[in-house]
CSV table of C-alpha atoms in Angstrom, one decimal:
chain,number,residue,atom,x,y,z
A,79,UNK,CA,11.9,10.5,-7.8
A,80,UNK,CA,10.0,13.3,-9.6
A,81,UNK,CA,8.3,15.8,-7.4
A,82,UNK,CA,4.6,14.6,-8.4
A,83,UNK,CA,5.0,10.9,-7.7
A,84,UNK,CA,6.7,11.7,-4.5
A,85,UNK,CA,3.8,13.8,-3.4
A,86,UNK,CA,1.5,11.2,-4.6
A,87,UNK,CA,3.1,8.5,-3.0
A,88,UNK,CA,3.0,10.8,0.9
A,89,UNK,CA,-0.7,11.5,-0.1
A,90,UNK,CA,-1.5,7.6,-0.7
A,91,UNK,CA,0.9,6.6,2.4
A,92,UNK,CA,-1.3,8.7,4.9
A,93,UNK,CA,-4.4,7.3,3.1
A,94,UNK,CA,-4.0,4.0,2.8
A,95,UNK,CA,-5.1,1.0,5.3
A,96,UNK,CA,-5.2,-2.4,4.9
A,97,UNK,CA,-7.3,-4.2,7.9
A,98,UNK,CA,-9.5,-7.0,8.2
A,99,UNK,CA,-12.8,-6.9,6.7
A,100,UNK,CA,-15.7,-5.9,9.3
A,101,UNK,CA,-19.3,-6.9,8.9
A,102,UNK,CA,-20.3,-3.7,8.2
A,103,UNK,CA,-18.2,-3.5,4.9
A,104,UNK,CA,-20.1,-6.8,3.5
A,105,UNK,CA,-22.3,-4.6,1.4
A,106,UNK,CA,-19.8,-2.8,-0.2
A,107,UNK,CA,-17.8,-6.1,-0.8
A,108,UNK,CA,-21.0,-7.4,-2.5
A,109,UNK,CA,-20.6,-4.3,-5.0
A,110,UNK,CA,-17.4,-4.5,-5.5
A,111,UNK,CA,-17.1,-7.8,-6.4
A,112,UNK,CA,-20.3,-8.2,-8.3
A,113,UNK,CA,-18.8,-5.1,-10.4
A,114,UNK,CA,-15.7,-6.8,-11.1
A,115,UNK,CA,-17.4,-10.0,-12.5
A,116,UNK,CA,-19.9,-7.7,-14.8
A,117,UNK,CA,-16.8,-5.3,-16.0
A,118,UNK,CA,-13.8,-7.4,-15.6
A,119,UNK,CA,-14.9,-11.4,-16.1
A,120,UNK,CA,-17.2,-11.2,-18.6
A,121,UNK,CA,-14.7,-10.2,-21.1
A,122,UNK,CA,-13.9,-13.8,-20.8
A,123,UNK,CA,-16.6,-15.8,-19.7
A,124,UNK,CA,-20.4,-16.5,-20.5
A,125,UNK,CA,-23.4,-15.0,-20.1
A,126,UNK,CA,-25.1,-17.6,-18.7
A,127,UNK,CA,-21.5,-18.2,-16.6
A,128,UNK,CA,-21.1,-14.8,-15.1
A,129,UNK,CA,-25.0,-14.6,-14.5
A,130,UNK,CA,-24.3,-18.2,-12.2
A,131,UNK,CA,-21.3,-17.0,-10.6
A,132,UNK,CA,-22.9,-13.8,-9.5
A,133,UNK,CA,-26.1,-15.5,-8.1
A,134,UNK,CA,-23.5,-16.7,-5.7
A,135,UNK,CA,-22.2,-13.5,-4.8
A,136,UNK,CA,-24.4,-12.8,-1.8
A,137,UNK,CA,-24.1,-10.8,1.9
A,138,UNK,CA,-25.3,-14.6,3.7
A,139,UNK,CA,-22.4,-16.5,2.3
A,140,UNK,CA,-19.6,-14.0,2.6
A,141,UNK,CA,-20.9,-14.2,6.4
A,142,UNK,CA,-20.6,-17.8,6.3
A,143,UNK,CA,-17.0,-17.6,4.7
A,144,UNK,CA,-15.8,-15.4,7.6
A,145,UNK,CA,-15.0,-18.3,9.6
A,146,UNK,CA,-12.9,-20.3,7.9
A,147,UNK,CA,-11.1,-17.9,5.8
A,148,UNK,CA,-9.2,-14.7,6.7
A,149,UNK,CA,-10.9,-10.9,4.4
A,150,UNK,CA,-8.7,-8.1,4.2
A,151,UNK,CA,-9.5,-4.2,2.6
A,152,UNK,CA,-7.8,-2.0,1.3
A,153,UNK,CA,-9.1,1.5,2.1
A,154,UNK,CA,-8.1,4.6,0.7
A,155,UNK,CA,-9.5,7.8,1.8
A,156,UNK,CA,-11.7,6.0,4.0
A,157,UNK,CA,-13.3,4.2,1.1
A,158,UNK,CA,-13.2,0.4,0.6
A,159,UNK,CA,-11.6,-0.2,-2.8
A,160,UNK,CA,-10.4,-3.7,-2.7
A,161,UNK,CA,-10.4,-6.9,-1.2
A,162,UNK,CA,-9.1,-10.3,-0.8
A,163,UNK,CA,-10.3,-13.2,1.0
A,164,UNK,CA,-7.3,-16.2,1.6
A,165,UNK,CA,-6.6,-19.2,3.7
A,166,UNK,CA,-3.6,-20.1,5.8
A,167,UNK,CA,-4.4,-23.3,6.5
A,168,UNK,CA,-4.8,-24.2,2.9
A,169,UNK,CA,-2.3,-21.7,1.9
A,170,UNK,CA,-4.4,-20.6,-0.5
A,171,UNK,CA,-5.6,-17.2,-2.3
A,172,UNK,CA,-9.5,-17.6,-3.1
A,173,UNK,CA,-9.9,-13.9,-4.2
A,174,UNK,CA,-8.9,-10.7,-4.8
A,175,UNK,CA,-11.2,-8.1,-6.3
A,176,UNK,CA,-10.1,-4.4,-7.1
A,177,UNK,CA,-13.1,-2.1,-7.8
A,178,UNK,CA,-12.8,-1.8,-11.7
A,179,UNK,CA,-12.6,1.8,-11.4
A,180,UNK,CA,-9.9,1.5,-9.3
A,181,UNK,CA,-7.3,-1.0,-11.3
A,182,UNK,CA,-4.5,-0.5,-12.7
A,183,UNK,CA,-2.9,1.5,-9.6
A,184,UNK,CA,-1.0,-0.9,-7.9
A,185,UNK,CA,-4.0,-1.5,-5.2
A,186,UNK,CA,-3.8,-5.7,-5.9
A,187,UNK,CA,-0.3,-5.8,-5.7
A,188,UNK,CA,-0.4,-3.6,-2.1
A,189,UNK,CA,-3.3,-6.9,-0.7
A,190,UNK,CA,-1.1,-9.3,-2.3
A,191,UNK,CA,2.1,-8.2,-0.6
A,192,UNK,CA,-0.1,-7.7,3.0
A,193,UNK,CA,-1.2,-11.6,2.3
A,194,UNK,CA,2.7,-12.6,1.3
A,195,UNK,CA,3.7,-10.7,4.4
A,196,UNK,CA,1.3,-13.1,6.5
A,197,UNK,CA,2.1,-16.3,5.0
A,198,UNK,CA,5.7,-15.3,5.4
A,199,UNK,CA,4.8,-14.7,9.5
A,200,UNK,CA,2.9,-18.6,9.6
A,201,UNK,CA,6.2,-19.5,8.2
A,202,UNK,CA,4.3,-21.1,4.6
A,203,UNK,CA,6.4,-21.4,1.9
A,204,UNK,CA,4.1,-21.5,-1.2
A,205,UNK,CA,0.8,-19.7,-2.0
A,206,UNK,CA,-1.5,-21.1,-4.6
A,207,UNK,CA,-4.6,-20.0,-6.3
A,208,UNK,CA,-7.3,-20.3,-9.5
A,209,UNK,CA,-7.4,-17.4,-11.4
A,210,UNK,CA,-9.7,-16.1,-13.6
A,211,UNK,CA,-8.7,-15.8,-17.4
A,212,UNK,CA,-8.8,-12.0,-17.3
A,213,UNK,CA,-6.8,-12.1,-14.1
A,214,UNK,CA,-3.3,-14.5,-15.1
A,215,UNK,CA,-1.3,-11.6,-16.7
A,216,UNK,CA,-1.6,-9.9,-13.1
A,217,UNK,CA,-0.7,-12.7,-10.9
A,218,UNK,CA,2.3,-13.5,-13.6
A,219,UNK,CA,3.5,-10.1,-13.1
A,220,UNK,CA,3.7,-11.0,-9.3
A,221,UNK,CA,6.1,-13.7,-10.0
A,222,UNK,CA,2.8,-16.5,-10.0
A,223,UNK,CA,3.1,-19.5,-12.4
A,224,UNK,CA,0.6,-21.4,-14.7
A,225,UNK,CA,0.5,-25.0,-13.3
A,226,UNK,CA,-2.1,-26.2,-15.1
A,227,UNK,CA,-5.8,-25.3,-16.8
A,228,UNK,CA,-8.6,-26.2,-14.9
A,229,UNK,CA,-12.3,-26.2,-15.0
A,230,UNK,CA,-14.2,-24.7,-11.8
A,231,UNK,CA,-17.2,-26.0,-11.1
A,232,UNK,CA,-20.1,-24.0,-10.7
A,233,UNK,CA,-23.3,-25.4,-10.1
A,234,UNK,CA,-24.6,-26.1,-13.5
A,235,UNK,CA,-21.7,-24.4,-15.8
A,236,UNK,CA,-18.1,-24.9,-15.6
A,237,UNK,CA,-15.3,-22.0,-15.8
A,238,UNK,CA,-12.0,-22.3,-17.1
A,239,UNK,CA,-9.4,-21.3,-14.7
A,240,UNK,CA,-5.7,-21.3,-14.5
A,241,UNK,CA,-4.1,-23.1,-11.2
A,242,UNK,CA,-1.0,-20.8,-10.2
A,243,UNK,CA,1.3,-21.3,-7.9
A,244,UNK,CA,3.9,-18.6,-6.0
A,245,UNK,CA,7.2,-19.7,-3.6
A,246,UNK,CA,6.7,-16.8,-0.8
């Protein structure tokens, strides 16, 4: 290992936490993930698609989500730079959003392996999820496959999506 990435890699170990979302990161969640539809999503979808999905993007129903689903962070440096919000139950990923600033440095694959490692603890087998156009080449490269094109329903537009599935 180079000298660089190895101190890069013992700077980001000492840094890095993944723990379960608290109320008081709900604003910052907000951000992030309205930043990732604006930057990320609308590269594939709508204006009047991404302005409806947003709308629903609010601190009240991430509040109401926090009791059926489980939210976990990822901080580094004491700052929030990604989430994901999944289900056990349904064993099922509903999101995982990466600050746009922040992609591209391996921060999704480090929730996704935290979420793998908790399926893998509730003894599930198979994880399954909708991802967004922009998203499929990342959850490919995580050993994901296409099942099948679907259209999400919002509540007056409709959003193609990509049902993936993973064996855990």
């Amino acid at each position: 290992m180079k000298a660089g990435y190895y101190l890069r890699y013992l700077e980001l170990r000492e840094s890095k936490m993944i723990r379960k979302l608290l109320k008081k990161d709900i604003p910052e969640i907000v951000r992030i993930h309205k930043n990732c539809i604006e930057q990320c999503n609308a590269k594939c979808y709508s204006t009047s698609q991404i302005q409806e999905w947003e709308s629903d993007v609010s601190e009240h129903n991430i509040l109401i989500q926090l009791e059926s689903s489980s939210w976990i962070v990822l901080e580094i440096k004491n700052k929030i730079v990604g989430f994901a919000q999944y289900s056990l139950k349904n064993e099922e990923l509903y999101q995982l959003q990466i600050d746009p600033n922040e992609q591209g440095k391996g921060y999704g694959k480090m929730l996704c392996e935290e979420i793998f490692k908790d399926f893998k603890t509730n003894n599930i087998k198979e994880i399954s999820l909708y991802s967004t156009l922009n998203a499929v080449p990342f959850y490919l490269s995580l050993g994901f496959e296409e099942v099948k094109e679907i259209y999400y329903p919002l509540k007056k537009e409709k959003m193609e999506m990509i049902e993936m599935k993973r064996k855990i």
